[in-house]
Short mmCIF file of C-alpha atoms in Angstrom, two decimals:
data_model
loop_
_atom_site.label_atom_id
_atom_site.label_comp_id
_atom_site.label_asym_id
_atom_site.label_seq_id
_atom_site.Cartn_x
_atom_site.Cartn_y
_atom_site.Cartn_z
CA UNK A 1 95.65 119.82 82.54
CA UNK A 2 93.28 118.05 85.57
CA UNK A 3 96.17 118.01 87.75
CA UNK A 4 96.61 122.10 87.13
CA UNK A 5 92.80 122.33 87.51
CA UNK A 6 93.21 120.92 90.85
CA UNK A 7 96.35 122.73 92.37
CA UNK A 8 94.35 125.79 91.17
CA UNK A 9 91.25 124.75 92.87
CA UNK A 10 93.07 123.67 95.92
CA UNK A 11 94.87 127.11 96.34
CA UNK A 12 91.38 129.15 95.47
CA UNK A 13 90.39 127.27 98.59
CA UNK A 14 93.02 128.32 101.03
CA UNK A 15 92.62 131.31 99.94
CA UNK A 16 89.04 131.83 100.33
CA UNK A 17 89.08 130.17 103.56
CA UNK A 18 91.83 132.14 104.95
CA UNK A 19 89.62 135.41 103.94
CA UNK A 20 86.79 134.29 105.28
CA UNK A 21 88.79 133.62 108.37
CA UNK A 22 90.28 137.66 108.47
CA UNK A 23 87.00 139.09 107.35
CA UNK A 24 85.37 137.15 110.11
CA UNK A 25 88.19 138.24 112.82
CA UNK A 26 87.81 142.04 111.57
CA UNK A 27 83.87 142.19 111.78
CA UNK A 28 84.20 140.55 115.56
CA UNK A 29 87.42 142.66 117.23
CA UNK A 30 86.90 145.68 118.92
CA UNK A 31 88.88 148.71 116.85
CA UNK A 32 89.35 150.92 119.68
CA UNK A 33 93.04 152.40 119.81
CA UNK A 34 94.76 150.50 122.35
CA UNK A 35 98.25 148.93 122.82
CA UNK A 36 97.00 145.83 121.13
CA UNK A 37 96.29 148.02 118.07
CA UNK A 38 99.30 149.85 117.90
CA UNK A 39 101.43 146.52 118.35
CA UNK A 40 99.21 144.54 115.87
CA UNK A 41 100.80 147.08 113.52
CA UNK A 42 104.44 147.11 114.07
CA UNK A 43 103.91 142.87 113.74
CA UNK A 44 102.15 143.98 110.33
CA UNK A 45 104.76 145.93 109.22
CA UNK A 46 107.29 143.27 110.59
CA UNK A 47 105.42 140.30 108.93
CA UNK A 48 105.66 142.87 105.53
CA UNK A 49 109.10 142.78 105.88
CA UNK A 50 109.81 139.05 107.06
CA UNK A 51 107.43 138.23 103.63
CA UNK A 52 109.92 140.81 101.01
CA UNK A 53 113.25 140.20 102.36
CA UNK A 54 114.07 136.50 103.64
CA UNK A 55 117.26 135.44 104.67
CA UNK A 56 120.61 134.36 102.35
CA UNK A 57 121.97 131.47 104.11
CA UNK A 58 123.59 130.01 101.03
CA UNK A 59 123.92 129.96 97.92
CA UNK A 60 119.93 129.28 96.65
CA UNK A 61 119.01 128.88 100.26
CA UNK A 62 116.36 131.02 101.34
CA UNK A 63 114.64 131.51 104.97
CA UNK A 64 111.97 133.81 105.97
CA UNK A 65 110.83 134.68 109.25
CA UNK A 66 107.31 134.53 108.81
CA UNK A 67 107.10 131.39 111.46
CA UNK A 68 108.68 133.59 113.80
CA UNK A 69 106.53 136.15 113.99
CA UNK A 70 103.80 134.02 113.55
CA UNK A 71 104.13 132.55 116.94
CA UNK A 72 104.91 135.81 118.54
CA UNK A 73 101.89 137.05 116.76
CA UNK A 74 99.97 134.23 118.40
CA UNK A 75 100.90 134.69 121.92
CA UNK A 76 100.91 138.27 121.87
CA UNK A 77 97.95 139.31 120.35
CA UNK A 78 94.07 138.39 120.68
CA UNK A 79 93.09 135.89 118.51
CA UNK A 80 90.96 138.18 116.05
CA UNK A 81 93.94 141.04 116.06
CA UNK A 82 95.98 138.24 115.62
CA UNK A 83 94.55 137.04 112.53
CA UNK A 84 93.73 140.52 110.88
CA UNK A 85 97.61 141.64 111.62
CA UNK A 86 99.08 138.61 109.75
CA UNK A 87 97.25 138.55 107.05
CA UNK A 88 97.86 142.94 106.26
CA UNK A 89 101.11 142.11 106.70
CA UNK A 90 101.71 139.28 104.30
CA UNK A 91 99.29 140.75 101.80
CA UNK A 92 101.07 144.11 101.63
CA UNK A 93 104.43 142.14 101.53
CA UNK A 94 103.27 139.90 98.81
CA UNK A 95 102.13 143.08 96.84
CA UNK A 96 105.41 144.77 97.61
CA UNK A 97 106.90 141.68 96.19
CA UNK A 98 104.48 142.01 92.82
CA UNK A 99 104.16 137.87 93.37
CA UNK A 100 101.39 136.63 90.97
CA UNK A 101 97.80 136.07 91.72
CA UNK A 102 98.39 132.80 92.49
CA UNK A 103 101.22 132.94 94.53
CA UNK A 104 100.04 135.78 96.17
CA UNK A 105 96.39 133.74 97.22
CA UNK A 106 98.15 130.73 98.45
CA UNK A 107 101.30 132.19 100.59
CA UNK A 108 98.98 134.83 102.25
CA UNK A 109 96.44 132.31 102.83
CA UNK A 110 98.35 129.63 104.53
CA UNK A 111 100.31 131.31 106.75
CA UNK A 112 96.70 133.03 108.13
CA UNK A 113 95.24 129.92 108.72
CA UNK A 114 98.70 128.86 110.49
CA UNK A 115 97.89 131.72 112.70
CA UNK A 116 94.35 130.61 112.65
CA UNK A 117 95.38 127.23 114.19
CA UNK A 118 97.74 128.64 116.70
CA UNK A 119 95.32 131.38 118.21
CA UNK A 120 92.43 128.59 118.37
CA UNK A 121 94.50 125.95 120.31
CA UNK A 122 95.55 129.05 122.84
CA UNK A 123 92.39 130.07 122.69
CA UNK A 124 90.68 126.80 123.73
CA UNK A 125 92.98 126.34 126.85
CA UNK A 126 92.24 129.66 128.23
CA UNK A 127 95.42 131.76 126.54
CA UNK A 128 95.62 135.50 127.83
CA UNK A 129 97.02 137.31 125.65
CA UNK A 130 96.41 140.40 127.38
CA UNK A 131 98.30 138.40 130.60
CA UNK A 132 100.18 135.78 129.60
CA UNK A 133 100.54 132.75 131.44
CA UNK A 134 104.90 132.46 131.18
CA UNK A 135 105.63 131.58 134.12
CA UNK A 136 102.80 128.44 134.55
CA UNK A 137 103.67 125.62 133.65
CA UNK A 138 100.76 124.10 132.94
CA UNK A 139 100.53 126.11 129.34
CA UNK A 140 103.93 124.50 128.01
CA UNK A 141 102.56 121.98 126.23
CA UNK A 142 99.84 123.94 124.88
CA UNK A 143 102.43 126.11 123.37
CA UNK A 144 104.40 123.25 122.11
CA UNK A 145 101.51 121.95 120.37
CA UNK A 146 100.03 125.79 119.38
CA UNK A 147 103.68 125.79 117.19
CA UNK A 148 103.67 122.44 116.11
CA UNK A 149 99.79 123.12 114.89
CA UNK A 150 102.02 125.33 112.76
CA UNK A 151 104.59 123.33 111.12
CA UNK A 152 101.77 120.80 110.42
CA UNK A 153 99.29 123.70 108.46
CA UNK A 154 101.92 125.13 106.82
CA UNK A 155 103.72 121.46 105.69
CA UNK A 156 100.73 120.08 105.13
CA UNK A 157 99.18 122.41 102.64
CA UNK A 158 102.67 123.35 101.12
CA UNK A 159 102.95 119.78 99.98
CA UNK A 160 99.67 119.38 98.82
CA UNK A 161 100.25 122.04 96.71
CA UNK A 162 103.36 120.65 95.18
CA UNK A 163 101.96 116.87 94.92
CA UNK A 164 99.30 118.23 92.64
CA UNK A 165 101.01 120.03 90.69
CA UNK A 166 103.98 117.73 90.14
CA UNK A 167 101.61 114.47 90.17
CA UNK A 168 102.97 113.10 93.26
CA UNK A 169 101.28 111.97 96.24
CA UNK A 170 101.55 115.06 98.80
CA UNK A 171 102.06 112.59 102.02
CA UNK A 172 105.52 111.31 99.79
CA UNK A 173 106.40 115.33 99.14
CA UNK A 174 105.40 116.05 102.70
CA UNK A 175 108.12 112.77 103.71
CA UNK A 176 110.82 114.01 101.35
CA UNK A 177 111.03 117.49 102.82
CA UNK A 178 110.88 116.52 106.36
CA UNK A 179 114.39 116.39 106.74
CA UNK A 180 116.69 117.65 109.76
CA UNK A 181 117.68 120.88 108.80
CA UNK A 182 114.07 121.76 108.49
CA UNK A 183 113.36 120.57 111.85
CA UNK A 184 116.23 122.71 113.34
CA UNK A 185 115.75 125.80 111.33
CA UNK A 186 111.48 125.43 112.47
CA UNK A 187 112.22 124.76 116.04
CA UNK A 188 114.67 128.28 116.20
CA UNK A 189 112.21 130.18 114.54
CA UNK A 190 109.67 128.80 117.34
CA UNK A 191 111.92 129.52 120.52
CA UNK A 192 112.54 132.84 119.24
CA UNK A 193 109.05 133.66 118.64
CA UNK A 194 108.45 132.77 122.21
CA UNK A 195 111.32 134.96 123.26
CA UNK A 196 110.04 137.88 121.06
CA UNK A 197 106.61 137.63 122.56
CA UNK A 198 107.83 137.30 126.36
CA UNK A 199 110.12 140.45 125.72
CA UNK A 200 106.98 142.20 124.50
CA UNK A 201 105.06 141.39 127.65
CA UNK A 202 108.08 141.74 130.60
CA UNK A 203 108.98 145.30 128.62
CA UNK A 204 107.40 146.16 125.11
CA UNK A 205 110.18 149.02 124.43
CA UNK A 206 113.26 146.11 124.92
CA UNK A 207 111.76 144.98 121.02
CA UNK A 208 113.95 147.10 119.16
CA UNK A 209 117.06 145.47 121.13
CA UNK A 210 115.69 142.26 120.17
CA UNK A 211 115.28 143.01 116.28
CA UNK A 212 119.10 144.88 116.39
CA UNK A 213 121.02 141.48 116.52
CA UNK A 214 118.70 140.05 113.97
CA UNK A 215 118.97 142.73 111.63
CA UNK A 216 122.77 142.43 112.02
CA UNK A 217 122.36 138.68 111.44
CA UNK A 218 120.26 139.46 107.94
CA UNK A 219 122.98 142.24 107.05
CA UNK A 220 125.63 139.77 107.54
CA UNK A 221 124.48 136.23 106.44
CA UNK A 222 123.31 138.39 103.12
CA UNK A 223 127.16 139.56 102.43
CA UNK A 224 128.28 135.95 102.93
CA UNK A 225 125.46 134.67 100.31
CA UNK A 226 126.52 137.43 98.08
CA UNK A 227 130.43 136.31 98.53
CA UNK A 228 129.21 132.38 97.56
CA UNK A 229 127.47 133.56 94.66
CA UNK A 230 130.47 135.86 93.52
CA UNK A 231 132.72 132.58 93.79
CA UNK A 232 130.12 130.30 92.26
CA UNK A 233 130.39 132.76 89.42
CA UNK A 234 133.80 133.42 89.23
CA UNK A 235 134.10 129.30 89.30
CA UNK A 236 132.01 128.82 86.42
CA UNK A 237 133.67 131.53 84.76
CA UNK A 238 137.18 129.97 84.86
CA UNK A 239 135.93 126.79 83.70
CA UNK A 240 134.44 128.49 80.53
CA UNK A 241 137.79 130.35 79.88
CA UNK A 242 139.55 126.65 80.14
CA UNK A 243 137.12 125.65 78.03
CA UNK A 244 137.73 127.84 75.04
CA UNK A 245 141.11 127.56 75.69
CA UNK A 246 141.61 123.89 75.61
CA UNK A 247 141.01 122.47 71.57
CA UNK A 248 140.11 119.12 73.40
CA UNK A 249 137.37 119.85 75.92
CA UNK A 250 135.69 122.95 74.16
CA UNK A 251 132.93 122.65 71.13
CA UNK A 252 133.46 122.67 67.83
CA UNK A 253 132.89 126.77 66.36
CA UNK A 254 129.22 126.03 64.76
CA UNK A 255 128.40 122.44 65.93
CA UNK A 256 125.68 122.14 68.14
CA UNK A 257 125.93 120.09 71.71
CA UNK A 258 123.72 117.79 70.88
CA UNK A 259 124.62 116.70 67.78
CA UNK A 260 126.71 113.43 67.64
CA UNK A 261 130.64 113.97 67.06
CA UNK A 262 130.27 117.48 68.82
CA UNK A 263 132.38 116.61 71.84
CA UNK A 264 135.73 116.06 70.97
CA UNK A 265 137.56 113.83 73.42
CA UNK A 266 141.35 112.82 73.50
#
């Protein structure tokens, strides 16, 4: 019962801190209509999205896109825009979704004080979003360490939140998932969120051909999760029909599997 006390206190926390952080960013910005505005909204409405429909890449795999538009969020937007679009947009995906209260509080709060942690590292080394710095060099690494700022919030606090509800340490949970493919699959979402925010500054109306080819990547890595799922079915299927029809590997009509002498071996 403590240890649910405390996952529940921990994600009341990030969630009031991640409000605080939005309601803070709305009172300070500016709402005059203006390209930033109208762009904060399409990466809303994107972010909406990214939060209802991740991607099938196999059977039980999931991936959302939310890091991906977090960093183009980042670099393309004003800090306080920045902030207020990502958190509309995974709210109003998250009540799309009908997740619960607590679900809701903790995956909409996290990934706004990821964005929270990106904008203030740009921020701090003089990041224009209104002119981008691309083609210095001298703002690499403050990218590179704006996205891994990123991967450590939302790592970080994901863990935590499983350690304490689970009883293990969060550093061990944070160890166990830092494998590889997680890497890999972080760092893409990264270089394309730099790629979707430099095609918004060399030529905002090139987006669309940018989202095309990932929409067609959804579409089809969703048919190919569907086909595994089919076969995983149709597998397990089969092996009940061989069970039944086998006397020596199915279950006795009325005995129960665990009961001793319910297995009947040859």
């Amino acid at each position: 019962m403590a240890t649910r006390t405390h996952a529940t206190v921990f994600v009341a926390f990030v969630g009031l801190a991640a409000a605080a952080c939005a309601t803070y960013s709305a009172m300070m910005y500016s709402w005059a209509v203006s390209e930033q505005l109208a762009l904060a909204v399409v990466f809303a409405l994107l972010m909406a999205i990214a939060t209802i429909r991740p991607i099938h890449l196999g059977f039980r795999l999931n991936v959302d896109l939310t890091t991906l538009l977090i960093i183009a969020i980042a670099l393309s937007l004003s800090p306080e825009i920045a902030i207020v679009a990502g958190a509309a947009g995974v709210v109003g995906g998250q009540l799309v979704q009908r997740s619960t209260w607590s679900g809701m509080v903790f995956n909409s709060g996290q990934l706004v004080l990821q964005i929270v942690a990106a904008v203030s590292i740009l921020a701090g080394f003089g990041w224009q979003a209104e002119d981008p710095a691309f083609a210095e060099l001298r703002y690499l690494p403050v990218i590179v360490l704006a996205m891994l700022s990123v991967f450590l919030v939302n790592s970080v606090l994901v863990s935590t939140v499983v350690g304490l509800q689970s009883r293990i340490p969060p550093w061990k949970v944070w160890r166990d998932t830092l494998t590889p493919d997680l890497v890999i699959e972080q760092a893409s979402q990264f270089a394309l969120g730099l790629l979707t925010s430099i095609v918004v500054w060399v030529q905002i109306w090139l987006l669309p051909l940018l989202v095309a080819p990932g929409v067609m990547l959804y579409i089809s890595a969703s048919r190919k999760s569907h086909l595994e799922f089919q076969t995983q079915e149709a597998i397990s299927a089969l092996a009940d029909l061989v069970d039944r029809r086998d006397p020596y590997t199915s279950i006795t009509p009325g005995a129960s599997r665990s009961s001793p002498g319910s297995w009947r071996r040859s």
